Short mmCIF file of C-alpha atoms in Angstrom, two decimals:
data_model
loop_
_atom_site.label_atom_id
_atom_site.label_comp_id
_atom_site.label_asym_id
_atom_site.label_seq_id
_atom_site.Cartn_x
_atom_site.Cartn_y
_atom_site.Cartn_z
CA ASP A 1 -10.83 -4.66 12.55
CA THR A 2 -7.93 -5.12 14.93
CA ALA A 3 -4.59 -4.52 13.20
CA VAL A 4 -2.53 -6.91 15.33
CA SER A 5 -4.40 -9.57 17.26
CA GLN A 6 -3.22 -12.18 19.73
CA THR A 7 -4.85 -15.24 21.23
CA PRO A 8 -5.35 -16.12 23.95
CA LYS A 9 -5.56 -12.94 26.00
CA TYR A 10 -4.92 -14.86 29.23
CA LEU A 11 -3.12 -18.16 29.67
CA VAL A 12 -2.76 -19.95 33.00
CA THR A 13 -0.87 -23.22 32.96
CA GLN A 14 1.25 -25.59 35.00
CA MET A 15 5.02 -25.76 35.02
CA GLY A 16 6.37 -28.21 32.47
CA ASN A 17 3.50 -27.81 30.01
CA ASP A 18 3.88 -26.79 26.37
CA LYS A 19 1.76 -23.87 25.12
CA SER A 20 1.36 -21.67 22.06
CA ILE A 21 0.39 -18.06 21.57
CA LYS A 22 -0.94 -16.97 18.19
CA CYS A 23 -0.46 -13.62 16.47
CA GLU A 24 -1.99 -12.28 13.29
CA GLN A 25 -1.63 -8.91 11.56
CA ASN A 26 -3.86 -7.63 8.78
CA LEU A 27 -1.69 -4.64 7.88
CA GLY A 28 0.22 -6.32 5.09
CA HIS A 29 3.46 -5.78 6.97
CA ASP A 30 6.65 -7.68 6.16
CA THR A 31 8.10 -7.93 9.64
CA MET A 32 6.70 -9.32 12.88
CA TYR A 33 8.12 -9.40 16.38
CA TRP A 34 7.66 -10.98 19.78
CA TYR A 35 8.37 -9.01 22.95
CA LYS A 36 8.31 -10.06 26.59
CA GLN A 37 7.29 -7.66 29.37
CA ASP A 38 8.32 -8.92 32.78
CA SER A 39 6.92 -8.12 36.21
CA LYS A 40 9.09 -5.01 36.41
CA LYS A 41 7.41 -3.80 33.20
CA PHE A 42 10.59 -3.90 31.11
CA LEU A 43 9.84 -4.67 27.46
CA LYS A 44 12.44 -6.74 25.68
CA ILE A 45 12.48 -7.95 22.10
CA MET A 46 12.66 -11.72 21.69
CA PHE A 47 12.37 -12.40 17.97
CA SER A 48 12.04 -10.57 14.70
CA TYR A 49 10.77 -12.26 11.53
CA ASN A 50 10.91 -10.71 8.07
CA ASN A 51 8.97 -12.44 5.30
CA LYS A 52 8.93 -15.73 7.21
CA GLU A 53 12.67 -15.58 7.91
CA LEU A 54 14.13 -15.21 11.39
CA ILE A 55 16.17 -12.01 11.59
CA ILE A 56 16.77 -11.50 15.27
CA ASN A 57 16.87 -14.01 18.07
CA GLU A 58 17.91 -12.33 21.26
CA THR A 59 19.27 -14.50 24.08
CA VAL A 60 16.06 -16.44 24.42
CA PRO A 61 16.09 -20.07 25.65
CA ASN A 62 15.54 -22.59 22.89
CA ARG A 63 12.35 -23.65 24.67
CA PHE A 64 10.86 -20.67 22.85
CA SER A 65 10.35 -21.24 19.15
CA PRO A 66 8.65 -18.80 16.80
CA LYS A 67 6.81 -20.25 13.84
CA SER A 68 5.65 -18.22 10.86
CA PRO A 69 3.32 -20.11 8.49
CA ASP A 70 2.93 -16.99 6.35
CA LYS A 71 3.90 -13.36 6.59
CA ALA A 72 0.65 -12.42 8.36
CA HIS A 73 1.17 -14.85 11.24
CA LEU A 74 3.88 -15.33 13.83
CA ASN A 75 3.10 -17.86 16.54
CA LEU A 76 5.14 -18.44 19.67
CA HIS A 77 5.57 -21.97 21.00
CA ILE A 78 6.93 -22.47 24.47
CA ASN A 79 8.05 -25.90 25.66
CA SER A 80 8.56 -27.04 29.24
CA LEU A 81 7.17 -23.87 30.79
CA GLU A 82 8.97 -22.49 33.83
CA LEU A 83 7.83 -20.13 36.59
CA GLY A 84 10.08 -17.41 35.17
CA ASP A 85 8.21 -17.47 31.88
CA SER A 86 5.29 -15.72 33.57
CA ALA A 87 5.00 -12.37 31.82
CA VAL A 88 3.00 -10.46 29.25
CA TYR A 89 3.96 -11.34 25.69
CA PHE A 90 3.37 -8.78 22.93
CA CYS A 91 3.35 -9.38 19.23
CA ALA A 92 4.12 -6.47 16.91
CA SER A 93 4.53 -5.78 13.21
CA SER A 94 6.09 -3.15 10.96
CA GLN A 95 6.30 -2.50 7.23
CA GLY A 96 10.06 -2.75 7.18
CA GLY A 97 12.33 -4.51 9.60
CA LEU A 98 14.67 -3.29 12.24
CA ALA A 99 17.47 -3.79 9.76
CA GLY A 100 15.65 -2.38 6.82
CA GLY A 101 13.84 0.69 7.99
CA ILE A 102 15.24 2.81 10.72
CA GLY A 103 12.18 5.01 10.96
CA GLU A 104 9.63 2.20 10.88
CA THR A 105 6.67 2.34 13.19
CA GLN A 106 5.74 -0.81 15.06
CA TYR A 107 2.14 -1.76 15.75
CA PHE A 108 1.61 -3.82 18.88
CA GLY A 109 -1.04 -6.36 19.78
CA PRO A 110 -2.98 -6.24 23.05
CA GLY A 111 -0.73 -8.77 24.79
CA THR A 112 -1.08 -12.28 26.20
CA ARG A 113 -0.81 -12.56 29.95
CA LEU A 114 0.89 -15.85 30.76
CA LEU A 115 0.92 -17.20 34.30
CA VAL A 116 2.86 -20.35 35.04
CA LEU A 117 1.94 -22.07 38.31
CA ASP B 1 20.45 -1.47 29.45
CA ALA B 2 18.50 1.17 27.61
CA LYS B 3 20.42 3.97 25.97
CA THR B 4 18.00 6.61 27.23
CA THR B 5 17.29 8.16 30.63
CA GLN B 6 13.85 9.37 31.65
CA PRO B 7 12.29 10.44 34.96
CA ASN B 8 10.39 7.62 36.61
CA SER B 9 7.18 9.58 36.93
CA MET B 10 5.55 12.93 36.23
CA GLU B 11 2.23 14.52 37.05
CA SER B 12 0.15 16.93 35.07
CA ASN B 13 -3.19 18.64 35.36
CA GLU B 14 -5.85 18.03 32.76
CA GLU B 15 -5.91 20.54 29.89
CA GLU B 16 -2.35 21.70 30.63
CA PRO B 17 0.74 21.07 28.48
CA VAL B 18 3.15 18.32 29.48
CA HIS B 19 6.85 18.20 28.68
CA LEU B 20 8.40 14.74 29.01
CA PRO B 21 12.21 14.85 28.92
CA CYS B 22 14.62 12.21 27.67
CA ASN B 23 18.40 12.16 27.79
CA HIS B 24 20.36 10.18 25.24
CA SER B 25 23.92 11.43 25.54
CA THR B 26 25.41 8.45 23.64
CA ILE B 27 23.21 8.89 20.58
CA SER B 28 24.93 8.18 17.27
CA GLY B 29 24.40 9.99 14.00
CA THR B 30 22.12 7.32 12.57
CA ASP B 31 19.90 6.79 15.62
CA TYR B 32 16.30 7.87 15.28
CA ILE B 33 14.47 9.02 18.43
CA HIS B 34 11.16 7.22 18.85
CA TRP B 35 8.46 7.72 21.46
CA TYR B 36 5.90 5.09 22.33
CA ARG B 37 3.36 5.02 25.11
CA GLN B 38 1.65 2.19 26.91
CA LEU B 39 -1.78 2.71 28.38
CA PRO B 40 -2.80 0.45 31.27
CA SER B 41 -3.32 -3.17 30.20
CA GLN B 42 -2.58 -2.39 26.55
CA GLY B 43 0.29 -2.86 24.13
CA PRO B 44 2.67 -0.01 23.36
CA GLU B 45 1.43 2.59 20.90
CA TYR B 46 3.57 4.69 18.57
CA VAL B 47 3.52 8.40 19.36
CA ILE B 48 6.14 10.18 17.26
CA HIS B 49 9.70 9.94 15.98
CA GLY B 50 12.40 12.21 14.61
CA LEU B 51 16.04 12.42 13.62
CA THR B 52 17.27 16.02 13.86
CA SER B 53 14.41 18.45 13.29
CA ASN B 54 11.46 19.07 15.55
CA VAL B 55 8.38 17.09 14.56
CA ASN B 56 4.65 17.59 15.01
CA ASN B 57 1.77 15.21 14.54
CA ARG B 58 -1.80 14.99 15.74
CA MET B 59 -0.77 13.35 19.00
CA ALA B 60 2.26 15.33 20.11
CA SER B 61 5.33 17.37 19.27
CA LEU B 62 8.94 16.27 19.53
CA ALA B 63 11.60 18.83 20.30
CA ILE B 64 15.15 17.61 19.66
CA ALA B 65 18.15 19.44 21.09
CA GLU B 66 20.65 20.80 18.61
CA ASP B 67 23.34 18.37 19.81
CA ARG B 68 20.72 15.56 19.79
CA LYS B 69 21.72 14.46 23.27
CA SER B 70 18.26 15.12 24.63
CA SER B 71 14.70 15.44 23.45
CA THR B 72 11.33 16.41 24.84
CA LEU B 73 7.93 15.00 24.05
CA ILE B 74 5.26 17.66 24.30
CA LEU B 75 1.60 16.92 24.84
CA HIS B 76 -0.08 20.24 24.20
CA ARG B 77 -3.20 19.63 26.31
CA ALA B 78 -3.12 16.60 28.54
CA THR B 79 -6.31 14.59 28.91
CA LEU B 80 -7.12 11.82 31.33
CA ARG B 81 -6.67 9.38 28.44
CA ASP B 82 -3.03 10.43 28.13
CA ALA B 83 -2.20 8.75 31.44
CA ALA B 84 0.32 6.10 30.43
CA VAL B 85 3.97 5.08 30.54
CA TYR B 86 5.92 6.99 27.91
CA TYR B 87 9.02 5.38 26.43
CA CYS B 88 11.82 7.22 24.68
CA ILE B 89 13.77 4.83 22.42
CA LEU B 90 16.79 5.14 20.18
CA ARG B 91 16.35 3.14 16.99
CA ASP B 92 19.21 1.97 14.89
CA ASP B 93 19.46 -0.83 12.35
CA ASN B 94 19.20 -3.69 14.78
CA ASP B 95 17.84 -2.38 18.04
CA MET B 96 14.51 -1.47 19.56
CA ARG B 97 15.30 -1.25 23.25
CA PHE B 98 12.69 -0.04 25.72
CA GLY B 99 13.78 1.49 29.01
CA ALA B 100 11.71 1.95 32.15
CA GLY B 101 9.84 4.93 30.72
CA THR B 102 8.06 7.79 32.49
CA ARG B 103 4.73 7.10 34.14
CA LEU B 104 2.51 10.12 33.47
CA THR B 105 -0.37 10.77 35.83
CA VAL B 106 -3.01 13.27 34.73
CA LYS B 107 -5.10 14.87 37.45
CA PRO B 108 -8.61 16.17 36.73
#
């Protein structure tokens, strides 16, 4: 069984559309994250959720909205997609949070490759 | 603006040890040193972490300088499957910041 799974694996869409990426973890972890990896391969944290509560929201446009229906799921909704949103988006989870466990290991999903045309 | 500095790329021969350096001269007393790696077309994968003492696990060893301003990830016998980008990260309470990493190429 995959520990952290994401769907879809690939997403090609037109500018201006609204899309969602789903993430699920079966590790029983309390904290989930979304990262964006741009074309230069830099990984940057976008959001951190601990027990369904938003902990970190880096300077991400409000077109991006994370939604956590339960602690095993953290979905990413993106409204009015722009060309610059094209990237690989990674979901991750950890037992503790960034603020609660300095030594915590994060487990990453396989990524969703988003291409906005 | 990562807080660590790593060489852009390194090469190794299969079955030989690899030493991946990382400089973190601005490290604070509470920062943990984490290493992750990212294989092609995959998500990052945890490798090892430490605070002050050297650490060993089944994947690698982590050697931390006495002043903690640098560290070295050691792969004892590189395999072709170890070809990846290796990230050295300083973790504190509210930060998990990836830099550009070191791209390791392993030659047969």
